[in-house]
Tab-separated table of C-alpha atoms and ligand atoms in Angstrom:
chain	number	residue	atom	x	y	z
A	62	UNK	CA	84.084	143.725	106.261
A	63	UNK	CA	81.547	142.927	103.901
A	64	UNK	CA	84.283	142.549	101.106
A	65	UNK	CA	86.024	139.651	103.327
A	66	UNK	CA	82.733	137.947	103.999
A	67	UNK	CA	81.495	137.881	100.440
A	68	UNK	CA	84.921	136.619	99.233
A	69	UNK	CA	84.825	133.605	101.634
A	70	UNK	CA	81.508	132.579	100.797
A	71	UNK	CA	82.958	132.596	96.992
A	72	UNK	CA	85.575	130.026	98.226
A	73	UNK	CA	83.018	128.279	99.985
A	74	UNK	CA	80.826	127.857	97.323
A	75	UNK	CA	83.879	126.165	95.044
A	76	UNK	CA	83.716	122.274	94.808
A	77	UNK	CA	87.043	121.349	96.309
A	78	UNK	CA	88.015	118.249	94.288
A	79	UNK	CA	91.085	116.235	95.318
A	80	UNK	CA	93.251	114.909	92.879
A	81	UNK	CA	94.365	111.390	93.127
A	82	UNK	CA	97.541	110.314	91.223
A	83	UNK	CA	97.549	106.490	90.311
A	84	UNK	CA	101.233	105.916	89.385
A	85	UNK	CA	102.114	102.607	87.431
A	86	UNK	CA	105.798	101.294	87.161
A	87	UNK	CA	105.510	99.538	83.536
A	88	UNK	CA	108.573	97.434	82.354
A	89	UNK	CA	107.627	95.501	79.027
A	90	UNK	CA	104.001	96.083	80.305
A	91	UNK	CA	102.019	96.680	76.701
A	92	UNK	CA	99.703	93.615	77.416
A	93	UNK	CA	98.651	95.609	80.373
A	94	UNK	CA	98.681	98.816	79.985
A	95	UNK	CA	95.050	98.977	78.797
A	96	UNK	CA	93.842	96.212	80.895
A	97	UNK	CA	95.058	98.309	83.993
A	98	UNK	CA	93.058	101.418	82.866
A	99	UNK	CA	89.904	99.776	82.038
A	100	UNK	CA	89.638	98.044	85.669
A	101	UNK	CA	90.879	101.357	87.686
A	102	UNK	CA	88.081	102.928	86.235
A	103	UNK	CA	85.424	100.261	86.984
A	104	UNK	CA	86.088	102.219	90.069
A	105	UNK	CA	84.420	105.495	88.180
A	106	UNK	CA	80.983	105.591	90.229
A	107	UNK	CA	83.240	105.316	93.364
A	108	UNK	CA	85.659	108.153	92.566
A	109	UNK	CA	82.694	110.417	91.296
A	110	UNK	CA	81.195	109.825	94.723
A	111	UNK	CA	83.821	110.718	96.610
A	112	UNK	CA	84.324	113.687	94.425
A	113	UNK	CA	88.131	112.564	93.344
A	114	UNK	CA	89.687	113.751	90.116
A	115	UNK	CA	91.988	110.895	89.140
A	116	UNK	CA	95.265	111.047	87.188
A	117	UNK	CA	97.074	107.573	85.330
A	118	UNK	CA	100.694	108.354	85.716
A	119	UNK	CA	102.518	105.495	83.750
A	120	UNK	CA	106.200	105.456	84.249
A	121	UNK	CA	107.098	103.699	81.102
A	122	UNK	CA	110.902	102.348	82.568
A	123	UNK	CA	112.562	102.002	79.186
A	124	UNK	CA	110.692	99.317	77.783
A	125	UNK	CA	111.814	97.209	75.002
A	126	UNK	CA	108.044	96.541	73.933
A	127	UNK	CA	105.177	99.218	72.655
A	128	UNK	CA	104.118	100.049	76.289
A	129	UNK	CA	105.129	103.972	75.575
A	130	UNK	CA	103.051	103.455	72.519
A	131	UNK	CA	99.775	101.706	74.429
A	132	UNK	CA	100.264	104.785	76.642
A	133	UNK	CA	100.248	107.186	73.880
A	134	UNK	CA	97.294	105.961	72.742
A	135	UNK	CA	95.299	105.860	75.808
A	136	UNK	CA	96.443	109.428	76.459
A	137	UNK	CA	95.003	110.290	73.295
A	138	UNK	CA	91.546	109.152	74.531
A	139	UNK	CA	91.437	110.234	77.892
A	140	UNK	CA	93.682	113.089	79.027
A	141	UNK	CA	94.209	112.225	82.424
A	142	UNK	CA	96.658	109.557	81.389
A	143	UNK	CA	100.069	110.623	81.704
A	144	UNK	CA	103.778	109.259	80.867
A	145	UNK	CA	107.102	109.640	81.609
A	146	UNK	CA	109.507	107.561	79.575
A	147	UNK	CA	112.514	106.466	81.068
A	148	UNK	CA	116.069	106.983	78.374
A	149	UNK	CA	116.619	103.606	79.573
A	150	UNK	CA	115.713	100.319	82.529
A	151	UNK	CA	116.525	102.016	85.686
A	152	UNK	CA	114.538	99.442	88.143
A	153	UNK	CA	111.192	99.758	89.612
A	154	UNK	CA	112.252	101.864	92.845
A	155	UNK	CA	113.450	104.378	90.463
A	156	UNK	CA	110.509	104.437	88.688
A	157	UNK	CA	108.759	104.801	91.667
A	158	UNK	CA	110.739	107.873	92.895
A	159	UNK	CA	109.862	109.765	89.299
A	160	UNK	CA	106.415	108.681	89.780
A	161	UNK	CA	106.181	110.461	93.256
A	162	UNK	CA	107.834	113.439	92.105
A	163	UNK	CA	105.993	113.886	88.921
A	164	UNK	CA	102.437	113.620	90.501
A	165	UNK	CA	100.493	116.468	91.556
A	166	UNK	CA	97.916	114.428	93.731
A	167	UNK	CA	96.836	115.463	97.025
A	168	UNK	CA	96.523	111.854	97.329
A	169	UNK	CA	98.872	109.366	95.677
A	170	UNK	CA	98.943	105.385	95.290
A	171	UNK	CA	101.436	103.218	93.819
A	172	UNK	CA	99.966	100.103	91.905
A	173	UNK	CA	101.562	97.437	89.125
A	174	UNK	CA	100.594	97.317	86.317
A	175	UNK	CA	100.390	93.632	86.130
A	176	UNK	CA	97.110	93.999	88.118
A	177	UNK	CA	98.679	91.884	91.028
A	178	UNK	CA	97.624	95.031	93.097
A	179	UNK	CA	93.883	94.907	92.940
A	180	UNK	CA	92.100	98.598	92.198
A	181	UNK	CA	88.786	97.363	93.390
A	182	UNK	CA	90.420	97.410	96.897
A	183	UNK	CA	90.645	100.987	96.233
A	184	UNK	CA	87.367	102.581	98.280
A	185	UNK	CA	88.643	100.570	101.569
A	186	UNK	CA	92.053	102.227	101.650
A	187	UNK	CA	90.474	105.374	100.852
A	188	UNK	CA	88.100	105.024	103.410
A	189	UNK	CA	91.061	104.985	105.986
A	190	UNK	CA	92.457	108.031	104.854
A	191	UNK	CA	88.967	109.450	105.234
A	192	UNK	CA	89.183	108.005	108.850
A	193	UNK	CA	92.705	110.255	109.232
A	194	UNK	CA	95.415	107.800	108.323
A	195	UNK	CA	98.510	109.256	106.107
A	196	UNK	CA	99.015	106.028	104.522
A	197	UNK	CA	97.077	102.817	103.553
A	198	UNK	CA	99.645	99.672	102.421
A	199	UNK	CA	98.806	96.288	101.465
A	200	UNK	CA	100.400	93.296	102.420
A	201	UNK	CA	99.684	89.395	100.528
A	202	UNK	CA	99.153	86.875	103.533
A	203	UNK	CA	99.141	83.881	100.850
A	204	UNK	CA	102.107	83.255	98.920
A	205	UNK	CA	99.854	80.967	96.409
A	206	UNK	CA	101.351	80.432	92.718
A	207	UNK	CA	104.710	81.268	93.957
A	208	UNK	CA	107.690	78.844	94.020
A	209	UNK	CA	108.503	77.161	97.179
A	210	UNK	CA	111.614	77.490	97.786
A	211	UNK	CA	111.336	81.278	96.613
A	212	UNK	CA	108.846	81.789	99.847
A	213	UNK	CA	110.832	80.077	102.073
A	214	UNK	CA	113.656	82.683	101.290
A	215	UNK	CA	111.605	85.930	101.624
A	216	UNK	CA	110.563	84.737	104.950
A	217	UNK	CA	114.358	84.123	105.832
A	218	UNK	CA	114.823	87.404	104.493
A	219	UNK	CA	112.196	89.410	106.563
A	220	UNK	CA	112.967	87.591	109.676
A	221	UNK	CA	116.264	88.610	109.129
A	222	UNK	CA	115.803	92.008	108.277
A	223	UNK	CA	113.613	92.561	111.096
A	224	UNK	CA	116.257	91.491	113.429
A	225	UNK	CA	118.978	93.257	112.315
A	226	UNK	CA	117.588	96.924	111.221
A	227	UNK	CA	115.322	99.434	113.369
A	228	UNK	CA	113.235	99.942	110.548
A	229	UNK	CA	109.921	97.943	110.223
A	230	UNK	CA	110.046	95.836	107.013
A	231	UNK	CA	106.488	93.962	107.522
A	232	UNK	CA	106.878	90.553	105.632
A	233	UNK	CA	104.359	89.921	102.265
A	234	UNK	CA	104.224	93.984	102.175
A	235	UNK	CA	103.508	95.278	98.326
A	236	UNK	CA	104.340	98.720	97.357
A	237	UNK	CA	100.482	99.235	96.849
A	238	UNK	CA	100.072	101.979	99.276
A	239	UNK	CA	97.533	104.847	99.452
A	240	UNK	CA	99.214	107.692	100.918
A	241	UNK	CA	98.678	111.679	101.337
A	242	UNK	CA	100.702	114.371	99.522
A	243	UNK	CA	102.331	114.633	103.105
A	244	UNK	CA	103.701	110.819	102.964
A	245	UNK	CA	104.899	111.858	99.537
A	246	UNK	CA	106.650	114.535	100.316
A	247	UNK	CA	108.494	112.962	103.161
A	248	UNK	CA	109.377	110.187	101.189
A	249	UNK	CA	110.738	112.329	98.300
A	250	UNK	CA	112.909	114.353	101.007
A	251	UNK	CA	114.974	111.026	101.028
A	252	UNK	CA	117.059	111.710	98.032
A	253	UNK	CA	119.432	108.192	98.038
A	254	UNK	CA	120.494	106.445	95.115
A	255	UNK	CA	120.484	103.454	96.746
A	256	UNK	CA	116.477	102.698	97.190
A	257	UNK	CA	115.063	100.082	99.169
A	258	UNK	CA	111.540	101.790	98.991
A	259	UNK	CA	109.998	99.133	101.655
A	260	UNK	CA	112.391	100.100	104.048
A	261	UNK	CA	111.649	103.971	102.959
A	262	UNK	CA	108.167	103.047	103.920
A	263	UNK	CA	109.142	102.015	107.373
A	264	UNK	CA	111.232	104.920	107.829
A	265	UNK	CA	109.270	107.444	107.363
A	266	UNK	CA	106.600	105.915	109.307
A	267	UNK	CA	103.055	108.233	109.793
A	268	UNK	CA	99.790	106.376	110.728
A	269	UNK	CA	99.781	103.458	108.641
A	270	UNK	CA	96.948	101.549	108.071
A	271	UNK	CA	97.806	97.817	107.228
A	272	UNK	CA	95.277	95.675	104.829
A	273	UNK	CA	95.624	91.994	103.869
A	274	UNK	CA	94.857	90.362	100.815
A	275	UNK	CA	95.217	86.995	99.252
A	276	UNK	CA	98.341	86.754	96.313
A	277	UNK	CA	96.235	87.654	92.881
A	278	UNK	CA	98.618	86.178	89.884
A	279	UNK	CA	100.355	88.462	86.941
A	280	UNK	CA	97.320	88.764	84.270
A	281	UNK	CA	99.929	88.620	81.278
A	282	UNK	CA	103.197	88.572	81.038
A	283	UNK	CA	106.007	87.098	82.905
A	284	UNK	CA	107.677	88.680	86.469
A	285	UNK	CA	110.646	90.760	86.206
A	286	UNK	CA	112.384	88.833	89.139
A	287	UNK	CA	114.762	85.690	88.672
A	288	UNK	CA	115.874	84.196	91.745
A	289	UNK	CA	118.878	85.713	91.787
A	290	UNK	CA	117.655	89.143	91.619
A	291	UNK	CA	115.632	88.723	94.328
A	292	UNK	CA	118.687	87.674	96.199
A	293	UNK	CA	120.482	90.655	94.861
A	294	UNK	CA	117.733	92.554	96.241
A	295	UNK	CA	117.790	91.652	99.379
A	296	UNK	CA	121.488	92.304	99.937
A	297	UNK	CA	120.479	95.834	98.700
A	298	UNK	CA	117.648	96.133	101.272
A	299	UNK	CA	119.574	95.020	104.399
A	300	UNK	CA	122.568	97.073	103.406
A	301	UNK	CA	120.184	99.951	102.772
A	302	UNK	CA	118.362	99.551	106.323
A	303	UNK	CA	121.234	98.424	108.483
A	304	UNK	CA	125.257	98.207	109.503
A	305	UNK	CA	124.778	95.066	111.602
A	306	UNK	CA	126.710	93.405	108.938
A	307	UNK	CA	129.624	95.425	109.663
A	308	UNK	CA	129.308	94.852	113.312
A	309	UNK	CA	129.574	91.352	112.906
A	310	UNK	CA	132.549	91.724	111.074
A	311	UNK	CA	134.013	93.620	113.352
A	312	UNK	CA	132.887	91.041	116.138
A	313	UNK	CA	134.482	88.727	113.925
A	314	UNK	CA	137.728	90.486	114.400
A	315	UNK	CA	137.840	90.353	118.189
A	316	UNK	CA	137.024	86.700	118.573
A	317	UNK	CA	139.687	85.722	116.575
A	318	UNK	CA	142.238	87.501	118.081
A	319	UNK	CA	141.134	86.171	121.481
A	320	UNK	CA	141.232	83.292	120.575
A	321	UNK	CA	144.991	83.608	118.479
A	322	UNK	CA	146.162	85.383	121.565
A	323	UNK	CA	144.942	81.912	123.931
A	324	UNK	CA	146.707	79.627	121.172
A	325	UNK	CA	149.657	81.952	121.678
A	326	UNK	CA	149.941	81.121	125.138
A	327	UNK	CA	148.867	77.418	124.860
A	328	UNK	CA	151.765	77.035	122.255
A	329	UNK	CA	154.319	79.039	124.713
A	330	UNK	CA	153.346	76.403	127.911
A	331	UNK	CA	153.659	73.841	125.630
A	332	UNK	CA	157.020	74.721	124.401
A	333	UNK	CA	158.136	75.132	128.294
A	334	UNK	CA	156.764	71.865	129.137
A	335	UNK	CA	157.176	69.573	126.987
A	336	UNK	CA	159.988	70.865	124.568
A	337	UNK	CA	159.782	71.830	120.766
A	338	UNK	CA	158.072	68.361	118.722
A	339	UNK	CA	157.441	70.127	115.348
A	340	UNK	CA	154.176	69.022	114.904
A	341	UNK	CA	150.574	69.863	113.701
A	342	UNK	CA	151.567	71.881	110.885
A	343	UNK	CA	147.966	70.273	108.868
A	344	UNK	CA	145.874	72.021	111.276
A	345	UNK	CA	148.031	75.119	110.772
A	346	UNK	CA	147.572	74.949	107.347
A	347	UNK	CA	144.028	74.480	108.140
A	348	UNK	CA	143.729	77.589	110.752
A	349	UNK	CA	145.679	79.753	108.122
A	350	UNK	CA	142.833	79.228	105.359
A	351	UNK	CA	139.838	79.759	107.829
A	352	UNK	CA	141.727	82.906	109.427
A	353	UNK	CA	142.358	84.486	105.919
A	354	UNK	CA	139.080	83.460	104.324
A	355	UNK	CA	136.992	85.145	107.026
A	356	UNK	CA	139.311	88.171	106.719
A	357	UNK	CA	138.398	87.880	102.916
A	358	UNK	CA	134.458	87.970	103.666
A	359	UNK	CA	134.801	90.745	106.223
A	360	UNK	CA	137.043	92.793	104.016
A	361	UNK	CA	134.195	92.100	101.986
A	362	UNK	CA	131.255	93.202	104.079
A	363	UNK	CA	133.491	96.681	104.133
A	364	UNK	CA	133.860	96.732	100.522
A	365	UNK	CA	130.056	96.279	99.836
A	366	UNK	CA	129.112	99.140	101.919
A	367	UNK	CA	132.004	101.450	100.519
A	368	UNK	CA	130.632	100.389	97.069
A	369	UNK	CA	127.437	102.208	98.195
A	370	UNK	CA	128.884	104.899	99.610
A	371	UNK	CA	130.904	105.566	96.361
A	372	UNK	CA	127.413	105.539	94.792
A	373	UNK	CA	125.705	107.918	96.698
A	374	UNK	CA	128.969	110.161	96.424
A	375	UNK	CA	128.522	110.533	92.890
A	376	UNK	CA	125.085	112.027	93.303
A	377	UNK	CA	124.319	110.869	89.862
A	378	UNK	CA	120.412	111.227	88.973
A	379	UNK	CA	118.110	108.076	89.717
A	380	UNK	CA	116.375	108.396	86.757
A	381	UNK	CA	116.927	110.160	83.148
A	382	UNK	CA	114.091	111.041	81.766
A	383	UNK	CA	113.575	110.725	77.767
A	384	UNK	CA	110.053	111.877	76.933
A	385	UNK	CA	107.194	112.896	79.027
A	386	UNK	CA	103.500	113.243	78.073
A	387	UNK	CA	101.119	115.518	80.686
B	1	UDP	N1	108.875	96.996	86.880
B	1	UDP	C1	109.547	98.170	86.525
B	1	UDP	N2	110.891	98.113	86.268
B	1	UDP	C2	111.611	96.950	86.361
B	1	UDP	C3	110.918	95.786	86.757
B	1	UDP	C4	109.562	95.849	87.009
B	1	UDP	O1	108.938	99.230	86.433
B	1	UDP	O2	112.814	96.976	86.104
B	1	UDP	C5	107.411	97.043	87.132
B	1	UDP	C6	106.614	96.018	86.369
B	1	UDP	O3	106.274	96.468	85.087
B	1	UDP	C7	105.389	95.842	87.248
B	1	UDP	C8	105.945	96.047	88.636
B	1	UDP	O4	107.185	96.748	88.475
B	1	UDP	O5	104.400	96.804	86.993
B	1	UDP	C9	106.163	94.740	89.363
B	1	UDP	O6	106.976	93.875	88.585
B	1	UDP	P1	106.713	92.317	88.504
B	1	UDP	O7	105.269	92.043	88.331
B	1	UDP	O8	107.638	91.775	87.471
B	1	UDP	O9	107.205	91.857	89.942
B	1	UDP	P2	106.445	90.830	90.921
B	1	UDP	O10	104.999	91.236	90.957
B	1	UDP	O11	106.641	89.499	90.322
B	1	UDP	O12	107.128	91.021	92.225
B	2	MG	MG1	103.788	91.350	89.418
């Protein structure tokens, strides 16, 4: 007995310290890579405080620039910076995904490394977790500095997506997020290829604790989304998080042959009636072309989703990893 209690009292006595992982996406990031490490740790009294070890993981998504290098450099200073090279530009959710399966945090937060994600908001997410929340996320509730027309569409999109998907897509949300090794875990036991990580948030759900902040602008640089890849993007996310297109095609289906099958009928009274005029072939010429082009975008709808589903059949990897510095 006195064995047990003197061996508790030894792992008593050791200072537990929890490890926090800051991972960082970086594509063509080498203006920032520096300028992202130096503000995270103006956070240094604050960390010390709350007894947290911190680790920098950059994921270093095959940049065409020196960001591996700026990395390299900074690991060479301070050994808590990490990197993991991609072999080539596999997208931020990928980068992501290696990010949350290379860190060995008990606590884990996803930031840019453009700064847009502010680290001095850092102590008030962690403060939820203290509270008992799995998972702090941000959210912008100012689209300032950001094309017009380019807002308008992302709130099309989320009203959208909202509609047609059971999975919560909150509208402005970031991917900053402050979330327990639990949270992690979960959302690395959702192996897709296809990822729509702010729908992966949603899905998983846990106690999420929602913060608001006003649009910060890209330090340096310029954004990795045109227009069209946003659009792109969202296709990706509502296919991801929903079959309500393929409903609607389906829907499609019926109401056309209801109302072929009325026409049918009209044309057969008609021919009874009033004989055989052979007339209105314009508007069957007409009916033909809308008939077979929504057939065409249907056939489409079915053809997106298949093109995912050949995708995920592969199983190919979501990332390839060409050099990796602990
Ligand atoms: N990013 C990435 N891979 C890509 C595109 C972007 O890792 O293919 C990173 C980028 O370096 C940045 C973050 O994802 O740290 C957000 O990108 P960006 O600032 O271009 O997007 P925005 O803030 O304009 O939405
Ligand atoms: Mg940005």
């Amino acid at each position: 007995m006195p064995e047990i209690t003197q061996e508790l009292g030894q792992i008593g006595m050791e200072v537990y310290m929890r490890l926090l992982s800051v991972i960082v996406p970086c594509y063509n990031e080498e203006e920032n890579v520096r300028d992202f490490y130096d503000e995270l740790f103006k956070n240094a009294a604050f960390f010390q405080q709350k007894e947290l070890e911190v680790e920098v993981l950059y994921i270093d998504d095959g940049s065409k620039d020196k960001t591996a290098q700026e990395v390299r450099k900074l690991h060479e200073e301070d050994n808590r910076v990490r990197l993991v090279s991609f072999s080539r530009n596999f997208g931020k959710e990928a980068a992501i995904y290696a990010g949350l399966q290379k860190c060995k945090g008990d606590l884990a937060v996803l930031m840019d490394a453009d700064l847009q994600d502010p680290p001095s908001l850092l102590p008030e997410m962690y403060a939820y977790i203290e509270q008992g929340y799995d998972s702090v996320a941000t959210r912008r509730v100012t689209r300032k500095g950001e094309p017009v027309l380019r807002s308008f569409f992302a709130r099309m999109f989320y009203k959208l997506m909202n509609r047609i998907s059971r999975t919560e897509i909150v509208d402005g949300a970031r991917d900053y997020r402050l979330m327990t090794r639990q949270v992690v875990d979960a959302i690395l036991s959702m192996t897709e290829y296809n990822r729509f990580t702010k729908g992966i948030f949603g899905w998983v759900g846990y106690e999420t604790k929602w913060l608001e902040y006003e649009n910060v602008e890209r330090r340096k640089g310029e954004t990795k989304w045109s227009f069209w890849k946003l659009f792109l993007y969202s296709l990706e996310g509502i296919m991801a998080f929903s079959t309500v297109p393929l409903t609607v095609a389906s829907l499609m289906g019926v109401l056309f042959c209801l109302l072929a099958f009325i026409l049918i009928i009209f044309t057969i009274v008609r021919k009874i009636v009033f004989g055989d005029p052979t007339s209105g072939w314009p508007s069957l010429v007409c009916i033909i072309l809308l008939v077979s082009g929504v057939q065409l975008f249907c056939l489409g709808i079915v053809g997106q989703y298949l093109s995912k589903t050949y995708m995920e059949v592969k199983n190919r990897p979501v990332y390839l990893v060409k050099e990796e510095i602990d």
